[in-house]
Each structure stands twice: as structure tokens, then as C-alpha cells.
XYZ file of C-alpha atoms in Angstrom:
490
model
C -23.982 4.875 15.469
C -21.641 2.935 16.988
C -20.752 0.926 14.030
C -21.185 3.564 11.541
C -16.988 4.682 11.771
C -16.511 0.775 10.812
C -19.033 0.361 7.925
C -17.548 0.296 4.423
C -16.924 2.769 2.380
C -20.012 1.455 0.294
C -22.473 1.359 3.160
C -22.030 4.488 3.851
C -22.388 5.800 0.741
C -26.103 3.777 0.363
C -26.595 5.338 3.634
C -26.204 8.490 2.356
C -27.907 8.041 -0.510
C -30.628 6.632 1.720
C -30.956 9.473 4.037
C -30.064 7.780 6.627
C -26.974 9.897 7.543
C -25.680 12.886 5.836
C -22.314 13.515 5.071
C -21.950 16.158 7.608
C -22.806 13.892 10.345
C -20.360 11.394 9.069
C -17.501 14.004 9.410
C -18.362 15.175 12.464
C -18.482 11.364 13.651
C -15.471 10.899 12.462
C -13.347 14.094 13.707
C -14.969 13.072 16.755
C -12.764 9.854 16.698
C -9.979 11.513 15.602
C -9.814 13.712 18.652
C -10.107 10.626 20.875
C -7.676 8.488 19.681
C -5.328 10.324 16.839
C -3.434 11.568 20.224
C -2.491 7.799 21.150
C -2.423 6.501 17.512
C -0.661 9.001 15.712
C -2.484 8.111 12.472
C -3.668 11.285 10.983
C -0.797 14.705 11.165
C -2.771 17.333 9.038
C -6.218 17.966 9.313
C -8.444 20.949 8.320
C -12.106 20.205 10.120
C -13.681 23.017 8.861
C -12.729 22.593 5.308
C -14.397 18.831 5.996
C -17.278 20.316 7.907
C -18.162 22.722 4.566
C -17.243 20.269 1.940
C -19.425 17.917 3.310
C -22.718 20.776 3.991
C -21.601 20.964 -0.111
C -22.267 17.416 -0.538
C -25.457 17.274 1.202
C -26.788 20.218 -0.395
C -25.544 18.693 -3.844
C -27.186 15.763 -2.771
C -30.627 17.382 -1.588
C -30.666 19.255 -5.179
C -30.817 15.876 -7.258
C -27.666 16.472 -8.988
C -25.422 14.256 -10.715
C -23.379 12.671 -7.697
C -19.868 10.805 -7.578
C -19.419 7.067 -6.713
C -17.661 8.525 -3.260
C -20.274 11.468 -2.654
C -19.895 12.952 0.625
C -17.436 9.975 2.025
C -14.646 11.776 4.599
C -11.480 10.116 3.529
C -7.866 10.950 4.766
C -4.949 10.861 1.911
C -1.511 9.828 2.234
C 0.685 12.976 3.167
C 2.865 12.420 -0.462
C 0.144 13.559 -2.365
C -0.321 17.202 -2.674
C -3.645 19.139 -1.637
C -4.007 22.305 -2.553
C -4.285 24.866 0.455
C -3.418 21.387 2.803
C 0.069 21.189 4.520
C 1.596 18.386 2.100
C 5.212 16.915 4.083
C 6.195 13.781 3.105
C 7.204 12.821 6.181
C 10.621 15.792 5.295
C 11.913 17.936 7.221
C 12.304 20.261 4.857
C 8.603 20.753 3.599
C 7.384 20.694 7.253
C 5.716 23.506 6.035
C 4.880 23.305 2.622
C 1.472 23.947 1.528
C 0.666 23.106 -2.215
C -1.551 25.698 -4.292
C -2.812 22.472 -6.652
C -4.263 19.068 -5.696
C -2.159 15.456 -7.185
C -3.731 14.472 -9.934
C -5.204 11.387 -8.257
C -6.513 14.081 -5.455
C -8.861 15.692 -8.039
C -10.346 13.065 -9.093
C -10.946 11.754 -5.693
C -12.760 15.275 -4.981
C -14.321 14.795 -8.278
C -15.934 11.589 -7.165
C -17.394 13.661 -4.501
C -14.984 12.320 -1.596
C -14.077 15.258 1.061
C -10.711 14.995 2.347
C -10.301 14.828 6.142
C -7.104 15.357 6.691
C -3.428 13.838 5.676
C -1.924 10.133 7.121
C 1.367 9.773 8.259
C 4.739 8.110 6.636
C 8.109 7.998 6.398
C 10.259 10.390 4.852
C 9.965 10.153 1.320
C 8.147 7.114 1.554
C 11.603 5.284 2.450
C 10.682 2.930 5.410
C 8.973 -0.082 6.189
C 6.929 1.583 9.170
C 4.972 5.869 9.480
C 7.925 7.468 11.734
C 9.340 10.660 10.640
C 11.563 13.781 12.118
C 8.252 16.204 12.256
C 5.610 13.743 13.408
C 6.883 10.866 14.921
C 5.920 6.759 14.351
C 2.090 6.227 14.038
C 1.131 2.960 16.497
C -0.670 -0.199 15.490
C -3.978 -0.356 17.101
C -4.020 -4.123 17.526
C -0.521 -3.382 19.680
C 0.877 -0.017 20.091
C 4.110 -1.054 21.140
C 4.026 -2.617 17.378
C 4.783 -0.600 14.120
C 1.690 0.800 11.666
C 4.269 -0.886 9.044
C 4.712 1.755 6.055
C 5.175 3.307 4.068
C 1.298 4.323 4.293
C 1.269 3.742 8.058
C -0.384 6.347 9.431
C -3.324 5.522 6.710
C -3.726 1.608 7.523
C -3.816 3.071 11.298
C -6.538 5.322 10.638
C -8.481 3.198 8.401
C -8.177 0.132 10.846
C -9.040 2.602 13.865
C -12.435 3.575 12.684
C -10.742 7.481 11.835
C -11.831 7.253 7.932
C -13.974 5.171 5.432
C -10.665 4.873 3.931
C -7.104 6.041 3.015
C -5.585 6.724 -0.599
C -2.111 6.317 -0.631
C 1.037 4.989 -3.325
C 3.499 2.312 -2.820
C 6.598 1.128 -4.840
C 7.525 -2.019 -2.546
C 4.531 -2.944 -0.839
C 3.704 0.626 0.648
C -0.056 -0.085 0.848
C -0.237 -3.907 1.228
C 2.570 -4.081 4.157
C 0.137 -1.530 6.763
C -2.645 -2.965 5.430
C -1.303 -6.944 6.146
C -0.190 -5.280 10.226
C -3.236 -3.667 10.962
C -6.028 -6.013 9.420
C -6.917 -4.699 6.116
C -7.538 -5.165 2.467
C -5.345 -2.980 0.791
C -4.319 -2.462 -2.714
C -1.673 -2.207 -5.279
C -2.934 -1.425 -8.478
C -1.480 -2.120 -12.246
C 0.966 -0.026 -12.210
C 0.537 3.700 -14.539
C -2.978 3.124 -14.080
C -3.312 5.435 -11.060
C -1.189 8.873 -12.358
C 0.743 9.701 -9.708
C 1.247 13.681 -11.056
C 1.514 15.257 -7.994
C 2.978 12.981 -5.113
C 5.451 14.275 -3.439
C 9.018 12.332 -3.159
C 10.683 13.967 -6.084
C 9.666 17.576 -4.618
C 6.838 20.065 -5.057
C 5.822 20.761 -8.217
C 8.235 18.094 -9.748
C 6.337 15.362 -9.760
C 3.889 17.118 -12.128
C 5.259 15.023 -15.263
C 6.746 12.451 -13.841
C 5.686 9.459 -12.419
C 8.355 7.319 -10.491
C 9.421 3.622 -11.920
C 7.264 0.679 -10.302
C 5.233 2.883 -7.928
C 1.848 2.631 -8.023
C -1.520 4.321 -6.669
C -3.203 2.204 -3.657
C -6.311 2.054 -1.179
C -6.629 0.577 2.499
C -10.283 -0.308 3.017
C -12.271 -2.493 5.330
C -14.102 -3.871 2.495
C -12.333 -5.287 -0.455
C -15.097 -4.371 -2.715
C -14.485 -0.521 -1.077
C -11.603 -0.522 -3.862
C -14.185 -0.646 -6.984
C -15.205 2.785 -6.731
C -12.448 4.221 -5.796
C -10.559 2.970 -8.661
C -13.440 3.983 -11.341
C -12.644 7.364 -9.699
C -8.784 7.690 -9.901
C -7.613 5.081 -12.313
C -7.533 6.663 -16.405
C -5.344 8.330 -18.843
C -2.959 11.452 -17.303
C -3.584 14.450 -20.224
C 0.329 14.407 -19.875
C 0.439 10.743 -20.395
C -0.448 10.822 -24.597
C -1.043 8.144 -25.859
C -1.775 5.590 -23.038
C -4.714 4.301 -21.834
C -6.398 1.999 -19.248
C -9.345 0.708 -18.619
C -10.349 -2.245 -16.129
C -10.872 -5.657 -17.277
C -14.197 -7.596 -15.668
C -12.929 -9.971 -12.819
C -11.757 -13.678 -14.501
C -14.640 -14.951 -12.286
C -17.234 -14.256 -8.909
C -16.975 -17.333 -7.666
C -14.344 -18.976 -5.681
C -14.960 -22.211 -7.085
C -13.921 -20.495 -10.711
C -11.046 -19.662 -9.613
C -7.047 -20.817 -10.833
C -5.080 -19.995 -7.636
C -1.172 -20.699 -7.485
C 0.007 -21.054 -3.846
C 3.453 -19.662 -3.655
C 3.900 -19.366 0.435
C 7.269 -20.256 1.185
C 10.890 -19.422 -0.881
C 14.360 -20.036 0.819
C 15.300 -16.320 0.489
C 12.783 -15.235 2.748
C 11.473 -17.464 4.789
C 7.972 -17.233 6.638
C 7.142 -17.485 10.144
C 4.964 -20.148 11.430
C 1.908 -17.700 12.140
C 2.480 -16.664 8.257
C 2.827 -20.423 7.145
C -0.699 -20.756 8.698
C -2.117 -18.575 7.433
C -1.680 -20.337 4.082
C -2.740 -23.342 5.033
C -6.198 -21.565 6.589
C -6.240 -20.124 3.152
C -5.927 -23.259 1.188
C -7.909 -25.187 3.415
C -11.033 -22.217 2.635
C -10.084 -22.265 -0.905
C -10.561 -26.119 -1.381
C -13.342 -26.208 0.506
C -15.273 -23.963 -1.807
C -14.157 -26.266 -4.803
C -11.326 -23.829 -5.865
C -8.565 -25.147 -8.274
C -5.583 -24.756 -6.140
C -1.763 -26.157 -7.103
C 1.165 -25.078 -4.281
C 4.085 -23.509 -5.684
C 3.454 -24.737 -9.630
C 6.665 -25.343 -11.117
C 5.850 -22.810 -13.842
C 6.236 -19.859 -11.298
C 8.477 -17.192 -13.497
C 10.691 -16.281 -11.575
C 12.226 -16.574 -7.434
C 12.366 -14.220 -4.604
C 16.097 -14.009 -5.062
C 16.489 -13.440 -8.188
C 13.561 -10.875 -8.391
C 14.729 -8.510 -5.400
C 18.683 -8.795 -6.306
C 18.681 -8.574 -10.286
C 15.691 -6.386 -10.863
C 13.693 -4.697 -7.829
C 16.460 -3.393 -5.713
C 18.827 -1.467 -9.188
C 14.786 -0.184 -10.246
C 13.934 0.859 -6.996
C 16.917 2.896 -5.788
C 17.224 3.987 -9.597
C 13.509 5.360 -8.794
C 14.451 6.757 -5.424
C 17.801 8.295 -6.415
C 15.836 11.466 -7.906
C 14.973 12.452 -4.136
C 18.233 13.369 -2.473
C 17.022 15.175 0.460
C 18.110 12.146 2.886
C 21.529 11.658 1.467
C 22.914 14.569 4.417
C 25.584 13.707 6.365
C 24.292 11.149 9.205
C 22.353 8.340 7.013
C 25.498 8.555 4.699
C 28.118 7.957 7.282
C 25.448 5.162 8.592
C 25.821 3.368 5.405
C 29.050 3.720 4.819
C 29.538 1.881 8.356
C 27.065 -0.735 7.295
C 28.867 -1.869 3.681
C 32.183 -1.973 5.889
C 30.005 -4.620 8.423
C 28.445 -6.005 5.828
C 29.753 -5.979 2.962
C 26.966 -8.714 1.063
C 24.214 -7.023 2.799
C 21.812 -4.547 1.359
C 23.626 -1.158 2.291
C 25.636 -3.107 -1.295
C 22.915 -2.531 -3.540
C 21.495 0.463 -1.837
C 24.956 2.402 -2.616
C 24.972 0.900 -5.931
C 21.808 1.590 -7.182
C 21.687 4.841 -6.188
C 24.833 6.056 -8.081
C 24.366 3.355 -10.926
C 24.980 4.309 -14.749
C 22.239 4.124 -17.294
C 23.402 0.943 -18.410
C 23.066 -0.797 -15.472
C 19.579 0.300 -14.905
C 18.851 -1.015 -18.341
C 20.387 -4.321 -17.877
C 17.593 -4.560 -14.870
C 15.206 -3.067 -16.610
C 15.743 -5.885 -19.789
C 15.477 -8.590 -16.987
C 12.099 -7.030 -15.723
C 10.568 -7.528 -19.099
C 11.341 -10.671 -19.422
C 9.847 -11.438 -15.962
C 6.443 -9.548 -17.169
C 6.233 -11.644 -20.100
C 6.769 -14.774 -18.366
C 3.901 -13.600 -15.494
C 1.622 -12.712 -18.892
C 1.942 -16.284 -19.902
C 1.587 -17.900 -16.574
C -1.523 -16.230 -16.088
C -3.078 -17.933 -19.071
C -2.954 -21.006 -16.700
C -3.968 -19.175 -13.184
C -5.825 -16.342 -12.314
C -4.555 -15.815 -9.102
C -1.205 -15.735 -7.302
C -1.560 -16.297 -3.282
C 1.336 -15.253 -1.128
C 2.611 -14.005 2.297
C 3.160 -9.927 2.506
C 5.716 -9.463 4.848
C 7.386 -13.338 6.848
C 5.547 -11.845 10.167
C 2.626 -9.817 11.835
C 3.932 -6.647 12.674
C 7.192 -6.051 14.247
C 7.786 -3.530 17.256
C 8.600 -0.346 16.937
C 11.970 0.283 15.123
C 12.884 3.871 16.746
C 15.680 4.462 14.422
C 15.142 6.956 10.975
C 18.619 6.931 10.034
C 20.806 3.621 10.225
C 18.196 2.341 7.606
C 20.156 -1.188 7.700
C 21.263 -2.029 10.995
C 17.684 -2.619 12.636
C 17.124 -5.748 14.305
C 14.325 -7.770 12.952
C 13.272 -11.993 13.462
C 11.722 -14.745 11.954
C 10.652 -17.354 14.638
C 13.760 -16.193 16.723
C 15.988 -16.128 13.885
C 17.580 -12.687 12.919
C 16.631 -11.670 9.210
C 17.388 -8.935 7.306
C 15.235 -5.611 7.812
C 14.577 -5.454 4.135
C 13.168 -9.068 3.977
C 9.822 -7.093 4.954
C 9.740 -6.284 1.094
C 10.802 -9.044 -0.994
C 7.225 -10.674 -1.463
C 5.750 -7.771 -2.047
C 8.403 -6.533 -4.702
C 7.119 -9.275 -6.938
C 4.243 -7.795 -8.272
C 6.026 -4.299 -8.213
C 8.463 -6.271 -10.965
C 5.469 -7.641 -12.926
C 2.983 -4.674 -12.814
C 0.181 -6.482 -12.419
C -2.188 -5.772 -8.970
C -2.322 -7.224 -5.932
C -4.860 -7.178 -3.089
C -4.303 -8.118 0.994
C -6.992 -10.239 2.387
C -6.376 -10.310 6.674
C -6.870 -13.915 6.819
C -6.593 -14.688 11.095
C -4.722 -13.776 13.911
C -1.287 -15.214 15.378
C -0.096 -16.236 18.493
C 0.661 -12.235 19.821
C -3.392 -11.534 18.372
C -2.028 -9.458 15.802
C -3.341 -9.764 12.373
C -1.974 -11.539 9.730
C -2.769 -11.326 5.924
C -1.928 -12.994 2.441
C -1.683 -11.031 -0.909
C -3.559 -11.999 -4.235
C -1.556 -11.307 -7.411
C -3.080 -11.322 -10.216
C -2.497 -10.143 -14.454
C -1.749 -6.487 -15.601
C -5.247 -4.760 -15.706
C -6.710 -7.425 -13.365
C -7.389 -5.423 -10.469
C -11.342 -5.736 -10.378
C -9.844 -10.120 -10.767
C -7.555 -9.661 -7.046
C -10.462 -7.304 -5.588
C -12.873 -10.285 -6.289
C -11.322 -12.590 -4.605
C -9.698 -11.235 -1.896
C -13.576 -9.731 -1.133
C -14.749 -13.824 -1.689
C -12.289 -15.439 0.388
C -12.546 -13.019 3.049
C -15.991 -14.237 3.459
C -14.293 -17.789 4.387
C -11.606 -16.720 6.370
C -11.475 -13.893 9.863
C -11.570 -10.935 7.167
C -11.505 -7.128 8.648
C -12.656 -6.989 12.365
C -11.994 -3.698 14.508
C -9.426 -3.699 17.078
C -11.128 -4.057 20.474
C -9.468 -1.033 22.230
C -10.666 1.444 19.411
C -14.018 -0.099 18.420
């Protein structure tokens, strides 16, 4: 039983199916856990056991009376706390919803439940998903189990801790700027961006209750931390499809390009003068490359056909989209964080308190001009993935940083790069690029660096190609460390 917390989210469910555990057991197993370490780890900050404990008897009993059975039957999952579950405190990581308990699940909740998955409890974040690490005003920073004096990384912290921790088969969560793939990349994980408006987001959180009902914010994106790569098959044939809102739209996942790493285009992108990598990150690549070519891979480093830079994607197009996104959710412009970046433009006046101010208050026309630039930049990925398949990069240019302590001067925290101070908001700027193009893009923990915390590499690949970056990030995880469980909580 002792391995059991870390199987995959598929082993258990053959398990199940097998008889050789029932779902019942598996929740108690796991709430067992949580009552261990949660206190230290500060992973998981809602949690209903005996909604888990009868939602799982369900399952088994479902599963006992041969009916027709979902592809996550009777797996105990935690969710992301900016989704909304009905009759479970939803927060956001907001003070002002500290007690706000939906009557309705998210959209992307349902069909989770559909699928048969029973929903622990809620992970942790920042307030309105906001933050580059879990640490809120109600609940506090979640703690990296590799390190707890080290960040979970966020915004879906507290679910990368939990899922990394042996607390869950796995987390659903969203992202908008490398929400999912950032915790995943500091704790050891796969985790998951997927084509973006193929997860509806109806239902999550950051634009208020019941808001978010009909609409789903610009660039962000539904998203998975597993253990497994291939953990993210079923649970995107569960939640990815057409919103009923949503007319006229569909999706439906393309086959993976190939199943082989030998079939596989890769583009090695791993270093860009606007935000440079540390050396643990840099080797990471080369472990990567070195795996890749070894299994007869076609690999070409940093093709000049690349569409676009760093630069020019964070400072033209991500950063007016994403505080154009974000400026719906005023609950954290109050009094403190705006007198905190006020102080910051008058320090700084080229740093990113700029653009934050800007794009916040910036006129339909602006956004447009942006939003022009971004389709150009998804055409140009469309036609450079006729040539490649696959897109390998860095997520963030370390392993995970220490803890940042501060909620409210959101750009005046200290952060390095092999000694060197960067800026806080570097921590995004890799991962923005496939927020720009849309397409998907899947972690793969690759090795440890010199402090033994884990460090991973993303795999971008086309719009609709999620089942393409799943594939290979589960294949070259075979070749490289891949997910192992953090001594102190294994």
C-alpha cells in the first residue's frame, strides 16, 4: 500500500477495475495522508471527507452493479480552489469569498464528476490566480515538498504540492501564464496546458461567482498536474468539448503526430537573451537533447524559422492580453497594492509595474492592436509546425525559488539567475509563448539541480495537439529522471 498514493491516475483506475482496491479505500488512504502532511505542506485548504467517503461507497456500488463507468471512476482528485463546487467552499485565494460556497459545480467540475472522479477537497493559490507561487490572505503559501523553505510556484500551487506529495491521483486546475506548468516544473511533475477554449472554463472563479458562467477569460486555459503524462488522456476525454453556451464551436483531439521518439520533429529553443536560463536549466536541455538523439529523434537547436522571440512575445502581445484579461477582477486594486505600484513605476519606470498599469486601464484599441499581433504569431506557429512537431523549452530560468512572503508589492520581489538579479516576472515569459499561440504544452521533470530540486522542460506543440505534447513528454520521460516522490513524503 505503500506505493498506492504514488501510482498513476491510470493504475489506479485498472486497480479498481481489478478489484484490487476500491475506491473507498483509496480515499480513506488518501485523507489519511492529508492529515499527516497537509499541516506542514499546506497543499489542500477545503476538504469535505465525508462527501469523499460517500461518493466513493457510490462508485463502488456503481461499480459492483456492472454499470456504465467513467474513464476516472472512483479516482479521489482535489480541484483548484477557482473552480466552483457546488455545496464546497470555493475562495480563490480572496478575501472576500473566504466564505463563499457555490450552489453549482464549473462546468469543467461536472464533467469531472461525470467521469466518475470524486472530489477530495480544494488546492491552494493565489488570489485571483495573480502570483507566481499558492500564498494568499486566508490560507497562507503552500510549501514545496522537495524544499519547504522553497515556493509550490503558482498559480496552481497548492495542487502541484498535493499531487507531488502523494495527497491525490491528481489536481485539475487553469492557467493563463503558465499556472499549471510553473508548479508542476518546481515540484516534479507533468503538467498541462491545453489548446486553449478546449477546456470551458464556465465557472472558475476570478471574475466573481456566478460571472464566469458565460465568459471565459482571454488566453487562459484548463490544465492537469499528474505523475504520469499519459494520466492527462482521460482526463481530457472527460473535460475537453463544446460549452452549450459556446454555439457554434467545437473540438475534438487530434491522434498524436507520432509514438515514437524516433518520429519525432523537435525544435530546441532553450536559451533567448530576454530571459536567460540558469545553468541547472541549461542542463537540463542538454540531458534532453542528448536522450532525444540517442533514440534517433530529429532534433535542430533554436531553427531559425522560430516565429517569433521572448521579447517581443511578452512586451507586444502577452502582457496588454493578459492584464486586458485580468482587468475584469478588481477586487485587488484596494488601496495598498495600488500605492505599491505606484511606488514601483516611480523606481522603475521601464519595469513591468509599466505595462501592468497600462494594460489594465488600456482602451479597446490598444488591446486590438495586441490582439492583431497575436494572430499573426498563431499563424506563423501553424506554419512552423508543418516542419516540427514539437517545441522543447525551459518553464521558468530556475528550480524553484524560496519563499516570496510578500502578496502585495507584486513587483519589488527579489529573484536570481545564477546570482544575477532578474525580474520577478521573468518566471513567465517562456511559458507565455504558448499562451500567445494557443496551442498545448506539456512539462516533462527531466533531473535534479545542484540544491536537489527538480527541474523540468515544456513540450509545445500545434493547436489541438495535446494527445502530440502528452506523447512525448510520457516517451521522453522514460529516457530522462521523470516523476519520482520526494523522499520526506514518500
Amino acid at each position: 500500500m505503500s506505493d498506492v498514493p504514488f501510482q498513476s491516475a491510470v493504475d489506479q483506475s485498472r486497480a479498481l477495475a481489478a478489484g484490487e482496491i476500491s475506491s473507498r479505500e483509496l480515499v480513506e488512504l488518501y485523507l489519511e495522508r492529508i492529515a499527516t502532511h497537509n499541516p506542514v505542506l499546506n497543499a489542500v485548504v477545503t476538504l469535505d471527507p465525508e462527501r469523499a467517503r460517500r461518493e466513493a461507497a457510490e462508485a463502488d456500488a456503481a461499480r459492483a452493479a456492472g454499470q456504465d463507468l467513467g474513464p476516472l471512476h472512483g479516482v479521489p482528485i482535489t480541484v483548484k480552489d477557482s473552480f466552483e463546487t457546488a455545496g464546497m467552499r470555493t475562495v480563490g485565494g480572496r478575501v472576500d469569498l473566504k466564505d463563499h460556497v457555490p450552489d453549482q459545480d464549473a462546468e469543467a467540475v461536472r464533467r469531472l464528476r461525470s467521469a466518475g472522479a470524486v472530489i477530495m477537497g480544494k488546492s491552494n493559490m493565489p488570489p485571483g490566480n495573480q502570483d507566481v507561487q499558492a500564498d494568499n490572505a486566508v490560507f497562507g503559501p503552500s510549501s514545496n515538498p522537495w524544499d519547504t523553505t522553497r515556493t509550490s510556484g503558482g498559480s496552481a500551487g497548492g495542487g502541484a504540492v498535493a499531487t507531488a506529495s502523494g495527497l491525490a491521483a491528481f489536481d485539475f486546475g487553469s492557467e493563463i501564464g503558465g499556472s499549471t506548468r510553473i508548479p508542476a516544473h518546481f515540484n516534479g511533475l507533468y503538467g498541462h496546458k491545453s489548446t486553449w477554449r478546449s477546456i470551458p472554463l464556465s465557472g472558475h472563479v476570478p471574475y466573481g461567482p456566478g460571472v464566469g458562467w458565460w465568459t471565459d477569460a482571454d488566453m487562459a486555459c484548463g490544465g492537469a498536474q499528474v505523475r504520469d503524462a499519459r494520466d492527462l488522456v482521460p482526463i481530457l476525454r472527460a473535460t475537453a468539448g463544446t460549452a452549450d453556451h459556446d454555439a457554434g464551436f467545437s473540438y475534438t483531439l487530434a491522434p498524436p503526430r507520432s509514438t515514437k521518439l524516433s518520429d519525432f520533429r523537435v525544435a530546441v529553443w532553450g536559451e533567448d537573451p530576454s530571459c536567460p536560463v540558469d545553468s541547472d536549466v541549461a542542463t537540463a536541455v542538454d540531458d534532453a537533447v542528448t536522450a532525444l538523439r540517442a533514440a534517433g529523434a530529429k532534433v535542430t537547436i533554436r531553427p531559425a524559422s522560430l516565429p517569433v522571440d521572448i521579447a517581443t512575445n511578452h512586451r507586444k502581445t502577452f502582457l496588454p492580453l493578459l492584464f486586458g484579461a485580468l482587468s475584469y477582477d478588481r477586487s485587488g486594486l484596494t488601496p495598498a497594492p495600488n500605492a505599491a505600484l505606484l511606488a514601483r513605476l516611480l523606481q522603475h519606470p521601464r519595469g513591468d509595474a509599466g505595462p501592468a498599469l497600462l494594460g489594465t486601464f488600456q482602451s479597446h484599441y490598444h488591446w486590438l492592436k495586441a490582439h492583431t499581433v497575436r494572430n499573426e504569431i498563431r499563424q506563423r506557429w501553424f506554419e512552423f509546425f508543418k516542419d516540427f512537431d514539437i517545441v522543447l523549452m525551459p518553464v521558468t530560468p530556475t528550480a524553484a525559488p524560496a519563499h516570496h512572503n510578500k502578496l502585495i508589492d507584486r513587483f519589488g520581489r527579489p529573484y536570481e539567475v545564477d546570482g544575477v538579479r532578474r525580474p520577478y516576472w521573468d518566471q513567465i515569459k517562456w511559458n507565455a509563448v504558448a499562451n500567445v499561440s494557443g496551442g498545448p504544452a506539456t512539462t516533462i521533470p527531466v533531473r535534479k539541480g545542484r540544491s536537489g530540486l527538480p527541474i523540468g522542460l515544456q513540450a509545445m506543440g500545434p493547436s489541438g495537439g495535446d494527445l502530440t505534447t502528452i506523447e512525448f513528454a510520457a516517451l521522453l520521460g522514460r529516457e530522462v529522471e521523470g516523476f519520482v516522490p520526494p523522499p520526506a513524503f514518500a
